[in-house]
Coordinates of C-alpha atoms in Angstrom, one line a residue:
Chain A
X1 CA 82.3 -17.2 -62.6
X2 CA 79.4 -19.2 -61.1
X3 CA 80.4 -17.9 -57.6
X4 CA 80.8 -14.5 -58.7
X5 CA 77.4 -14.6 -60.4
X6 CA 75.9 -16.0 -57.1
X7 CA 77.6 -13.3 -55.0
X8 CA 76.4 -10.7 -57.3
X9 CA 73.0 -12.1 -57.2
X10 CA 72.9 -12.1 -53.3
X11 CA 74.2 -8.7 -53.3
X12 CA 71.7 -7.6 -55.8
X13 CA 69.1 -9.1 -53.6
X14 CA 70.1 -7.2 -50.7
X15 CA 70.3 -4.1 -52.4
X16 CA 66.7 -4.7 -53.5
X17 CA 65.7 -5.5 -50.1
X18 CA 67.2 -2.4 -48.8
X19 CA 65.5 -0.4 -51.6
X20 CA 62.3 -1.7 -50.3
X21 CA 62.8 -1.2 -46.7
X22 CA 64.1 2.1 -47.4
X23 CA 60.5 3.6 -48.0
X24 CA 59.5 2.3 -44.7
X25 CA 62.7 3.0 -42.5
X26 CA 63.3 6.3 -41.0
X27 CA 66.2 7.2 -39.2
X28 CA 65.9 9.5 -36.2
X29 CA 68.4 10.6 -33.4
X30 CA 66.0 10.1 -30.7
X31 CA 63.3 7.2 -30.7
X32 CA 59.7 8.5 -30.8
X33 CA 57.4 8.0 -27.8
X34 CA 54.1 6.6 -28.8
X35 CA 50.6 6.4 -27.2
X36 CA 48.9 4.0 -29.5
X37 CA 45.7 4.1 -27.4
X38 CA 45.3 7.8 -28.6
X39 CA 47.2 7.2 -32.0
X40 CA 49.8 9.6 -30.8
X41 CA 53.5 9.9 -31.4
X42 CA 55.8 12.3 -29.6
X43 CA 58.8 13.4 -31.3
X44 CA 61.4 14.9 -29.2
X45 CA 64.3 15.4 -31.7
X46 CA 65.8 18.7 -32.3
X47 CA 64.8 20.5 -35.4
X48 CA 67.8 21.5 -37.4
X49 CA 67.3 25.3 -38.1
X50 CA 70.0 25.5 -40.8
X51 CA 68.2 22.8 -42.7
X52 CA 64.7 24.5 -42.0
X53 CA 66.1 27.8 -43.2
X54 CA 67.7 26.3 -46.4
X55 CA 65.0 24.3 -47.8
X56 CA 61.5 25.4 -48.5
X57 CA 59.6 25.5 -45.5
X58 CA 56.8 23.5 -46.7
X59 CA 58.8 20.6 -48.0
X60 CA 60.9 20.4 -44.7
X61 CA 57.8 20.1 -42.7
X62 CA 56.0 17.8 -45.0
X63 CA 59.0 15.4 -44.9
X64 CA 59.1 15.6 -41.2
X65 CA 55.5 15.0 -40.9
X66 CA 55.8 11.8 -43.4
X67 CA 58.8 10.4 -41.4
X68 CA 56.9 10.8 -38.2
X69 CA 53.6 9.1 -39.5
X70 CA 55.7 6.3 -41.1
X71 CA 57.1 5.7 -37.8
X72 CA 53.8 5.8 -36.1
X73 CA 52.2 3.5 -38.5
X74 CA 55.1 1.1 -38.1
X75 CA 54.3 1.2 -34.5
X76 CA 50.7 0.5 -34.9
X77 CA 51.3 -2.4 -37.2
X78 CA 53.5 -4.1 -34.3
X79 CA 50.3 -4.7 -32.3
X80 CA 48.0 -7.7 -32.9
X81 CA 45.6 -7.6 -35.8
X82 CA 42.5 -9.2 -36.4
X83 CA 40.2 -9.4 -39.3
X84 CA 36.6 -7.9 -38.8
X85 CA 34.3 -8.4 -42.0
X86 CA 37.1 -8.6 -44.5
X87 CA 38.8 -5.6 -42.9
X88 CA 42.1 -5.8 -41.2
X89 CA 42.0 -4.0 -37.7
X90 CA 44.5 -3.3 -35.0
X91 CA 43.6 -4.0 -31.4
X92 CA 44.6 -0.8 -29.7
X93 CA 46.0 -0.9 -26.3
X94 CA 45.1 1.4 -23.4
X95 CA 45.8 5.1 -23.8
X96 CA 48.5 6.3 -21.5
X97 CA 48.2 10.0 -21.9
X98 CA 46.2 11.5 -19.2
X99 CA 43.8 13.8 -20.7
X100 CA 42.1 16.9 -19.0
X101 CA 38.3 17.0 -17.9
X102 CA 35.8 17.0 -20.4
X103 CA 33.1 18.4 -18.1
X104 CA 33.4 20.7 -15.0
X105 CA 34.1 19.0 -11.5
X106 CA 30.9 18.1 -9.4
X107 CA 30.1 20.7 -7.0
X108 CA 29.9 19.4 -3.5
X109 CA 26.1 18.4 -2.8
X110 CA 24.3 20.6 -0.1
X111 CA 24.1 18.7 3.4
X112 CA 20.9 17.1 4.0
X113 CA 18.7 18.3 6.6
X114 CA 19.8 15.4 9.2
X115 CA 23.4 16.6 8.6
X116 CA 22.8 20.0 9.2
X117 CA 20.9 19.2 12.4
X118 CA 23.6 17.0 13.4
X119 CA 26.2 19.6 13.0
X120 CA 24.2 22.1 14.7
X121 CA 23.7 19.9 17.8
X122 CA 27.1 18.2 17.7
X123 CA 25.7 14.7 17.4
X124 CA 28.5 12.3 16.2
X125 CA 27.9 9.1 14.3
X126 CA 28.1 6.5 17.0
X127 CA 28.8 3.0 16.0
X128 CA 26.8 0.4 17.8
X129 CA 29.0 -1.9 19.6
X130 CA 28.6 -5.6 18.9
X131 CA 26.7 -7.2 21.6
X132 CA 28.7 -9.4 23.6
X133 CA 27.3 -12.2 25.7
X134 CA 27.7 -11.4 29.2
X135 CA 28.7 -14.5 31.3
X136 CA 27.9 -13.3 34.7
X137 CA 24.4 -12.2 33.5
X138 CA 24.0 -15.6 31.9
X139 CA 24.7 -17.2 35.1
X140 CA 22.3 -15.1 36.9
X141 CA 19.4 -15.8 34.3
X142 CA 20.1 -19.5 34.7
X143 CA 20.1 -19.2 38.3
X144 CA 16.9 -17.8 38.5
X145 CA 15.4 -20.2 36.0
X146 CA 16.6 -23.1 38.3
X147 CA 15.1 -21.4 41.2
X148 CA 11.7 -21.1 39.2
X149 CA 11.9 -24.4 38.2
X150 CA 12.4 -25.8 41.5
X151 CA 9.7 -23.8 43.3
X152 CA 7.5 -24.4 40.4
X153 CA 6.7 -20.7 39.7
X154 CA 6.9 -18.9 36.6
X155 CA 9.7 -16.7 35.5
X156 CA 8.7 -13.3 34.7
X157 CA 8.7 -12.8 31.0
X158 CA 9.0 -9.2 31.0
X159 CA 10.6 -7.1 33.8
X160 CA 14.2 -6.2 35.0
X161 CA 16.4 -9.2 34.5
X162 CA 19.7 -8.9 36.1
X163 CA 21.7 -7.5 33.4
X164 CA 24.0 -4.4 33.6
X165 CA 23.0 -2.6 30.6
X166 CA 19.2 -2.0 30.5
X167 CA 18.1 -0.2 27.4
X168 CA 15.4 2.6 27.5
X169 CA 12.7 0.3 26.0
X170 CA 13.3 -2.5 28.5
X171 CA 12.9 -0.3 31.4
X172 CA 9.8 1.4 30.0
X173 CA 8.2 -2.1 29.5
X174 CA 9.1 -3.0 32.8
X175 CA 7.6 -0.1 34.4
X176 CA 4.2 -0.8 32.4
X177 CA 4.2 -4.1 33.4
X178 CA 4.7 -3.5 37.2
X179 CA 2.1 -0.6 36.8
X180 CA -0.5 -2.8 35.6
X181 CA 0.2 -5.6 38.0
X182 CA -2.3 -4.3 40.6
X183 CA -5.8 -5.7 41.3
X184 CA -7.4 -3.1 39.1
X185 CA -4.9 -3.6 36.3
X186 CA -3.3 -0.2 36.9
X187 CA -6.4 2.0 36.4
X188 CA -5.9 3.8 39.7
X189 CA -2.3 4.0 39.8
X190 CA -1.0 7.5 39.7
X191 CA 1.7 8.6 37.1
X192 CA 4.9 10.2 38.1
X193 CA 4.8 14.1 37.6
X194 CA 6.6 14.2 34.3
X195 CA 5.8 10.6 33.0
X196 CA 3.8 10.5 29.8
X197 CA 1.0 8.2 29.3
X198 CA 1.9 4.8 27.6
X199 CA 1.0 4.9 23.8
X200 CA 0.1 1.9 21.8
X201 CA -2.0 0.3 24.5
X202 CA -5.3 -1.2 23.8
X203 CA -6.5 -3.9 21.5
X204 CA -4.6 -3.7 18.1
X205 CA -7.0 -4.1 15.4
X206 CA -6.0 -6.5 12.9
X207 CA -6.8 -6.5 9.1
X208 CA -7.0 -9.0 6.6
X209 CA -4.3 -8.6 4.0
X210 CA -5.4 -6.6 0.8
X211 CA -4.9 -9.8 -1.6
X212 CA -5.7 -12.5 0.8
X213 CA -7.3 -15.7 -0.1
X214 CA -10.1 -14.7 -2.4
X215 CA -12.1 -17.8 -1.9
X216 CA -12.2 -17.6 1.8
X217 CA -13.3 -13.9 1.5
X218 CA -16.0 -15.0 -0.9
X219 CA -17.3 -17.8 1.6
X220 CA -17.2 -15.3 4.5
X221 CA -19.3 -12.8 2.6
X222 CA -21.7 -15.3 1.3
X223 CA -22.2 -16.6 4.9
X224 CA -22.8 -13.0 6.1
X225 CA -25.1 -12.6 3.4
X226 CA -27.0 -15.8 4.2
X227 CA -27.3 -14.5 7.8
X228 CA -28.9 -11.2 6.5
X229 CA -31.1 -13.2 4.2
X230 CA -32.8 -15.3 7.0
X231 CA -35.8 -13.8 8.3
X232 CA -35.6 -15.1 11.8
X233 CA -33.7 -13.3 14.4
X234 CA -30.6 -15.2 15.6
X235 CA -31.0 -16.2 19.1
X236 CA -27.7 -16.2 21.2
X237 CA -28.7 -18.5 24.2
X238 CA -26.3 -17.6 26.7
X239 CA -27.0 -14.0 26.3
X240 CA -30.6 -14.5 26.3
X241 CA -30.6 -16.6 29.4
X242 CA -28.3 -14.1 31.3
X243 CA -30.4 -11.1 30.3
X244 CA -33.5 -13.0 31.6
X245 CA -31.9 -13.9 34.8
X246 CA -30.8 -10.3 35.3
X247 CA -34.3 -9.1 34.7
X248 CA -35.6 -11.5 37.2
X249 CA -33.4 -10.5 39.9
X250 CA -34.4 -7.1 39.3
X251 CA -37.9 -7.7 39.4
X252 CA -37.3 -9.7 42.7
X253 CA -35.4 -7.0 44.3
X254 CA -38.0 -4.6 43.4
X255 CA -40.7 -6.7 44.8
X256 CA -39.0 -7.2 47.9
X257 CA -38.4 -3.6 48.7
X258 CA -42.0 -2.9 48.1
X259 CA -43.1 -5.9 50.4
X260 CA -40.5 -4.9 52.8
X261 CA -42.0 -1.5 53.0
X262 CA -45.6 -2.6 53.5
X263 CA -45.3 -5.6 56.0
X264 CA -42.2 -4.3 57.8
X265 CA -39.3 -6.3 58.7
X266 CA -41.3 -9.3 60.0
X267 CA -42.5 -10.6 56.7
X268 CA -39.1 -10.0 55.0
X269 CA -37.5 -13.4 55.7
X270 CA -39.4 -15.7 53.7
X271 CA -39.8 -13.7 50.5
X272 CA -36.6 -14.6 48.9
X273 CA -36.8 -18.4 48.6
X274 CA -40.1 -19.2 47.3
X275 CA -40.2 -17.3 44.3
X276 CA -36.4 -17.4 43.7
X277 CA -36.2 -21.2 43.2
X278 CA -39.2 -21.2 40.6
X279 CA -37.8 -18.4 38.5
X280 CA -34.3 -19.2 37.9
X281 CA -34.8 -22.5 35.9
X282 CA -33.4 -22.4 32.6
X283 CA -36.5 -24.0 31.3
X284 CA -38.4 -20.8 31.6
X285 CA -36.0 -18.9 29.3
X286 CA -36.2 -21.5 26.7
X287 CA -39.8 -21.6 26.8
X288 CA -40.1 -17.8 26.0
X289 CA -39.0 -18.6 22.4
X290 CA -37.8 -15.6 20.9
X291 CA -36.4 -14.0 23.9
X292 CA -35.2 -10.6 24.0
X293 CA -34.6 -9.4 20.4
X294 CA -30.9 -10.0 19.8
X295 CA -29.0 -10.8 16.8
X296 CA -27.7 -9.3 13.6
X297 CA -31.1 -8.4 11.8
X298 CA -31.4 -4.6 11.4
X299 CA -32.0 -4.6 8.0
X300 CA -35.7 -3.4 8.3
X301 CA -34.7 0.0 9.7
X302 CA -31.6 1.4 8.6
X303 CA -32.9 5.0 8.9
X304 CA -31.7 7.7 6.9
X305 CA -28.3 6.4 5.7
Chain B
X1 CA -17.4 -2.1 8.7
X2 CA -17.9 -5.1 6.3
X3 CA -21.2 -5.7 8.3
X4 CA -22.4 -2.2 7.9
X5 CA -21.6 -2.2 4.2
X6 CA -23.1 -5.3 3.7
X7 CA -26.3 -4.6 5.6
X8 CA -27.0 -1.2 3.8
X9 CA -26.5 -3.0 0.3
X10 CA -28.5 -5.6 1.4
X11 CA -31.5 -3.5 2.1
X12 CA -31.6 -2.9 -1.6
X13 CA -32.0 -6.3 -2.8
X14 CA -31.6 -9.8 -1.7
X15 CA -29.6 -11.0 -4.7
X16 CA -26.5 -9.1 -4.2
X17 CA -24.9 -12.3 -3.4
X18 CA -24.5 -12.4 -7.2
X19 CA -22.2 -9.5 -6.9
X20 CA -20.0 -11.4 -4.8
X21 CA -20.2 -14.8 -6.4
X22 CA -20.0 -14.1 -10.1
X23 CA -19.2 -16.8 -12.8
X24 CA -17.1 -14.5 -14.8
X25 CA -14.5 -13.8 -12.3
X26 CA -13.7 -12.9 -8.7
X27 CA -14.7 -9.6 -7.7
X28 CA -14.3 -8.0 -4.2
X29 CA -15.0 -5.0 -2.2
X30 CA -12.1 -3.1 -0.8
X31 CA -11.8 -0.1 1.3
X32 CA -9.6 2.6 0.5
X33 CA -9.6 6.3 2.1
X34 CA -13.1 5.7 3.6
X35 CA -14.7 4.8 0.2
X36 CA -15.6 1.1 -0.9
X37 CA -14.7 0.1 -4.4
X38 CA -15.6 -3.0 -6.1
X39 CA -13.0 -4.4 -8.3
X40 CA -12.2 -7.5 -10.2
X41 CA -9.1 -9.5 -9.0
X42 CA -6.8 -8.7 -11.9
X43 CA -7.3 -4.8 -11.3
X44 CA -6.7 -5.4 -7.6
X45 CA -3.5 -7.1 -8.1
X46 CA -2.5 -4.2 -10.5
X47 CA -3.5 -1.5 -8.0
X48 CA -1.3 -3.0 -5.3
X49 CA 1.6 -1.5 -7.3
X50 CA 0.5 2.1 -6.5
X51 CA 1.0 3.7 -3.2
X52 CA -1.7 4.4 -1.0
X53 CA -1.3 8.1 -0.9
X54 CA -1.2 8.3 -4.7
X55 CA -4.1 5.8 -5.5
X56 CA -7.0 8.1 -6.2
X57 CA -9.7 5.2 -7.1
X58 CA -10.0 1.8 -8.2
X59 CA -12.9 0.0 -10.0
X60 CA -16.2 1.3 -9.3
X61 CA -16.9 3.2 -6.3
X62 CA -19.8 2.0 -4.3
X63 CA -20.0 4.4 -1.9
X64 CA -18.3 5.8 1.4
X65 CA -18.1 5.5 4.9
X66 CA -18.9 9.0 6.7
X67 CA -17.4 10.6 9.6
X68 CA -19.6 8.7 12.0
X69 CA -19.1 5.5 10.1
X70 CA -22.5 5.4 8.5
X71 CA -22.5 4.1 4.9
X72 CA -23.6 6.4 2.0
X73 CA -24.3 4.7 -1.3
X74 CA -23.1 6.7 -4.3
X75 CA -24.9 6.9 -7.8
X76 CA -21.9 5.1 -9.2
X77 CA -23.1 1.7 -8.0
X78 CA -26.5 2.2 -9.7
X79 CA -25.6 -0.1 -12.8
X80 CA -24.6 -2.9 -10.4
X81 CA -27.4 -2.7 -8.0
X82 CA -30.3 -1.6 -10.3
X83 CA -30.7 -5.5 -11.5
X84 CA -30.9 -6.9 -8.0
X85 CA -33.3 -4.3 -6.7
X86 CA -36.3 -5.8 -4.7
X87 CA -38.4 -2.5 -3.9
X88 CA -38.7 -0.2 -6.8
X89 CA -40.4 3.0 -7.2
X90 CA -41.6 4.5 -10.5
X91 CA -42.0 8.1 -10.9
X92 CA -44.2 9.8 -13.3
X93 CA -42.6 11.8 -16.2
X94 CA -43.4 15.3 -14.8
X95 CA -41.7 14.7 -11.4
X96 CA -38.9 12.8 -13.0
X97 CA -36.8 16.0 -13.7
X98 CA -37.6 17.2 -10.2
X99 CA -35.9 14.1 -9.0
X100 CA -33.0 14.1 -11.2
X101 CA -32.2 17.7 -9.8
X102 CA -32.1 16.1 -6.3
X103 CA -35.3 16.9 -4.9
X104 CA -37.5 14.4 -3.0
X105 CA -40.4 12.5 -4.8
X106 CA -43.9 13.8 -3.6
X107 CA -47.0 11.5 -3.6
X108 CA -48.1 13.3 -6.9
X109 CA -45.1 12.2 -8.9
X110 CA -45.5 8.7 -7.6
X111 CA -46.3 6.5 -10.5
X112 CA -45.9 2.9 -9.0
X113 CA -44.3 1.3 -6.0
X114 CA -43.7 -2.5 -5.2
X115 CA -46.0 -4.0 -2.6
X116 CA -44.9 -4.6 0.7
X117 CA -42.2 -1.9 0.9
X118 CA -41.6 -1.1 4.5
X119 CA -41.0 2.4 5.8
X120 CA -37.5 3.6 5.5
X121 CA -36.7 0.7 3.0
X122 CA -33.8 1.4 0.5
X123 CA -35.4 1.7 -2.9
X124 CA -34.2 2.1 -6.5
X125 CA -36.1 4.8 -8.2
X126 CA -37.3 4.2 -11.8
X127 CA -38.7 6.3 -14.7
X128 CA -41.9 4.9 -16.2
X129 CA -39.9 3.6 -19.2
X130 CA -38.0 1.4 -16.7
X131 CA -34.9 3.5 -16.7
X132 CA -33.0 3.6 -13.5
X133 CA -32.7 6.8 -12.0
X134 CA -31.1 6.5 -8.8
X135 CA -31.6 5.3 -5.1
X136 CA -33.9 6.5 -2.6
X137 CA -35.4 5.7 0.8
X138 CA -39.0 5.1 1.1
X139 CA -40.4 7.6 3.6
X140 CA -43.8 6.0 3.7
X141 CA -44.8 2.1 3.4
X142 CA -46.8 1.1 0.6
X143 CA -50.1 1.2 2.5
X144 CA -49.3 4.6 4.1
X145 CA -48.6 5.9 0.5
X146 CA -52.0 5.0 -0.7
X147 CA -53.9 7.3 1.6
X148 CA -51.4 10.1 2.3
X149 CA -52.0 13.7 0.7
X150 CA -50.3 14.5 -2.6
X151 CA -47.9 17.1 -1.5
X152 CA -46.0 14.7 1.1
X153 CA -42.8 13.2 0.6
X154 CA -42.9 9.5 -0.3
X155 CA -39.2 8.8 -1.3
X156 CA -36.3 10.6 0.3
X157 CA -33.6 11.4 -2.4
X158 CA -30.3 9.6 -2.0
X159 CA -28.5 9.7 -5.3
X160 CA -29.5 10.3 -8.8
X161 CA -27.9 10.1 -12.2
X162 CA -28.2 13.9 -12.4
X163 CA -25.0 13.8 -10.1
X164 CA -22.9 12.5 -13.0
X165 CA -23.1 16.3 -14.4
X166 CA -23.6 18.1 -11.1
X167 CA -20.8 16.7 -9.1
X168 CA -18.7 15.6 -11.9
X169 CA -15.6 16.6 -10.1
X170 CA -16.1 15.1 -6.9
X171 CA -17.3 11.8 -8.2
X172 CA -14.7 9.3 -7.8

């Protein structure tokens, strides 16, 4: 009796279970394909036309939809879940269905001015080869250096060093150096017919940076103002002396000329030494005090600014 | 260029070292597009963020260098230079308006002038009520001014506050 009842109980339990699961199990011939990332299920089962025609169409479709949705939800529940703010949330995987473009594809951008020019001229993009150290040239360079050291002459800093490939800039620089290595620093050297004048020659003017040292700048300006403030003219002794000497020489030669004109050649010999010795002493220039008005004070006469 | 600038400003007054050396902050002069600007250090540092082509003006424009590298003082510098003026010229009320329209000051309009003004000295022009009106250059020294006839020019006009309205567009 007890065994019977236990079997009964078990059977009943099973039946109950089956009952419960019935609502969520669905039987299909072909399994559905799922793309959980997009929450999509593809049902490839054939639709029974006879069944479709027999039943009411609405009911048939509804039951079909219900079954497929059930399968989709079952599939969703298979994925890992997490609890976010008291709500159970399923972490969706990556979508597998490729979707078409949302926006039209980008149009090819118009070629830049350089690209057009390059196409026109047929310029190809040339990759610069990695520079490799030339052993032969290295030997040559070291040989020259040794010679220079032995003979104690300087190696030319700029010029043609014996390497195989000279770049255009190197050659140009060498030419310029060679041209200006004359007694008059290249001033009277003729240029070749098509040679262009070298640019970027002349003293390059250096400017202080915009935000330099402020205290330095202030100090410099204050010093300048102090110089402007002081009333006496600043005397540059060297300049004054040189100027004075030049003037003396000029006076002397003028006097000599006049004297030579009057007395003839005879008296001309002893004109030089007597006056010249006395005149050229530095004490005389110092004694003049102010000397020629040099220096930076021009504040009195700015004229119409 | 620094020399030329400081020289021409120096002829206005001796105490402009107070412009350079200020207790309330570092101010400096900067050259931009031939104009000299007087700016505080903080503004200068901010101004470096703007490209040179796009920067129109910084701080206060003191003046500009002309094509022949002469420095021309602008009226915008009046507020800064007027307190340090050493040589002043006061203009009578009648002639005030004439000066503000850009004319030179005649002897008839001269109210007062500081002693020992040299000829061609930079001066600051005031009204009789001690309101600074602008900059000028003394055409005659003080002694000469006394004995010259009333229709002759005593101060050459350089800049006046009327320019704020006349050349509103071009004043930077």
